[in-house]
Amino acid sequence: MDRTKSAKVSLFAVWTILLVLNVNGQSGCDTHRFANNIAFTSCTPLSALGSFLHWNYNGQNNTVSIAYRHPGTSSSSWIAWGLNPSGARMVGTQALVAFTNSSGQFQAYTSSVDDFSTQLSPGSLSFGVSLVSATLVNGEATIFATLELPANLVMTNQVWQEGPVANGVPQIHQTTGDNIRSIGRIDFRTGQSSASGGGSGNRLRKRNTHGILNAVSWGVLLPMGAMMARYMKVFTAPTWFYLHIVFQVSGYVIGVSGWATGIKLGNDSPGTSYSTHRNLGIALFTSATLQVFALLLRPKPDHKYRFYWNVYHHTVGYATIILSIINIFKGFDILDPEDKWRWAYIGILIFLGACVVILEPLTWFIVIRRKNRGGNTVAAPVSNKYSNGVNGTTSTTGQHHQDA
């Protein structure tokens, strides 16, 4: 390689290194450089929304100079950061807000969040605030302010958020993903921060518990119980009946536990509403409960109303399974877990679907062959207490009616 090419390669390498350092300097925490030589002694990357908090703490007068920095801000969005002495939640937050107003100016002001329907109107805070300003440069927004904090707010809850702006008014932010995880603790004196306060972490655990219980019960056990009733009686009579009951009752009990956890979550968050998910959950609980009561009122196989009971049992049962799968994906959208959990459940559904594709024609083949031979459609003679046949035929006469 001649000297000219070598020099070009070296120059390219230098520019690449400078570019990387510049990017890191713009987006990192400790390496970030503010304009006008403003410097902060403490900095922490916040746990959600890609934001950063810089500050200087003055212990003599309990003042804190802060800079809340949020990369990726557009002219049609708002940002906010604040402290909440009353708990790890939105309501009660004493906030600093900034967005681009109708005059095209990126303005900053204070706002006390008093209810869930707030539009972040300007207002005074419970502590003194001065030197409030904001900048929006190359898509990175920063709010500056000096806070006059009482002793009980030197270590407290911090809340930060982003959302859209319409007609010059901040609108509600998203209620999934990072937007519901943007709560934490901050200690300005020691410089320590944590991902979330105790209340927020407890709510997240409840949400995860709610999701797991419902996915396992309504989304896995109930479909498997239905498959036991539809396909297993040609192989394992009367064991299929007991398997069917075990899966369905277990699914119902676990599902009710998950449903109760969801009710508790709703009561603890009165300003957060997932109406579709909630209504589907109520419908699932109602239909599943009706199925349990229907089991207690099941007519004997030769009763004149047994046919109508079977139609009801199948219709409500399959409708419950379909609604449960839909609502589980609604829950995924709300909880917004890592993709591996969504794909794990999709994998379970694919496996169950493959079993149906294989067992449906196989079961019909066995039933038709046994019927042509004049034999029973079940694996062995069983009491009429358990068997109503397979796929619409009885085990003793070959007459058509619905499954048990």
mmCIF file with all atom_site columns, C-alpha atoms in Angstrom, residues 49-50 69-75 77 79 136-141 162:
data_model
loop_
_atom_site.group_PDB
_atom_site.id
_atom_site.type_symbol
_atom_site.label_atom_id
_atom_site.label_alt_id
_atom_site.label_comp_id
_atom_site.label_asym_id
_atom_site.label_entity_id
_atom_site.label_seq_id
_atom_site.pdbx_PDB_ins_code
_atom_site.Cartn_x
_atom_site.Cartn_y
_atom_site.Cartn_z
_atom_site.occupancy
_atom_site.B_iso_or_equiv
_atom_site.pdbx_formal_charge
_atom_site.auth_seq_id
_atom_site.auth_comp_id
_atom_site.auth_asym_id
_atom_site.auth_atom_id
_atom_site.pdbx_PDB_model_num
ATOM 1  C CA . LEU A 1 49  ? -37.595 6.310  27.635 1.00 0.00 ? 49  LEU A CA 1
ATOM 2  C CA . GLY A 1 50  ? -33.867 6.791  27.027 1.00 0.00 ? 50  GLY A CA 1
ATOM 3  C CA . ARG A 1 69  ? -32.357 15.450 28.999 1.00 0.00 ? 69  ARG A CA 1
ATOM 4  C CA . HIS A 1 70  ? -34.508 13.486 26.558 1.00 0.00 ? 70  HIS A CA 1
ATOM 5  C CA . PRO A 1 71  ? -33.063 12.559 23.126 1.00 0.00 ? 71  PRO A CA 1
ATOM 6  C CA . GLY A 1 72  ? -35.477 11.878 20.289 1.00 0.00 ? 72  GLY A CA 1
ATOM 7  C CA . THR A 1 73  ? -37.949 14.698 20.967 1.00 0.00 ? 73  THR A CA 1
ATOM 8  C CA . SER A 1 74  ? -39.943 16.125 18.058 1.00 0.00 ? 74  SER A CA 1
ATOM 9  C CA . SER A 1 75  ? -41.670 19.485 17.733 1.00 0.00 ? 75  SER A CA 1
ATOM 10 C CA . SER A 1 77  ? -44.293 16.073 21.490 1.00 0.00 ? 77  SER A CA 1
ATOM 11 C CA . ILE A 1 79  ? -41.559 15.965 27.812 1.00 0.00 ? 79  ILE A CA 1
ATOM 12 C CA . LEU A 1 136 ? -34.510 21.592 21.738 1.00 0.00 ? 136 LEU A CA 1
ATOM 13 C CA . VAL A 1 137 ? -31.424 21.037 19.607 1.00 0.00 ? 137 VAL A CA 1
ATOM 14 C CA . ASN A 1 138 ? -31.122 18.360 16.921 1.00 0.00 ? 138 ASN A CA 1
ATOM 15 C CA . GLY A 1 139 ? -34.016 16.402 18.394 1.00 0.00 ? 139 GLY A CA 1
ATOM 16 C CA . GLU A 1 140 ? -32.645 16.425 21.949 1.00 0.00 ? 140 GLU A CA 1
ATOM 17 C CA . ALA A 1 141 ? -34.748 18.277 24.533 1.00 0.00 ? 141 ALA A CA 1
ATOM 18 C CA . GLU A 1 162 ? -43.274 11.998 27.092 1.00 0.00 ? 162 GLU A CA 1
#
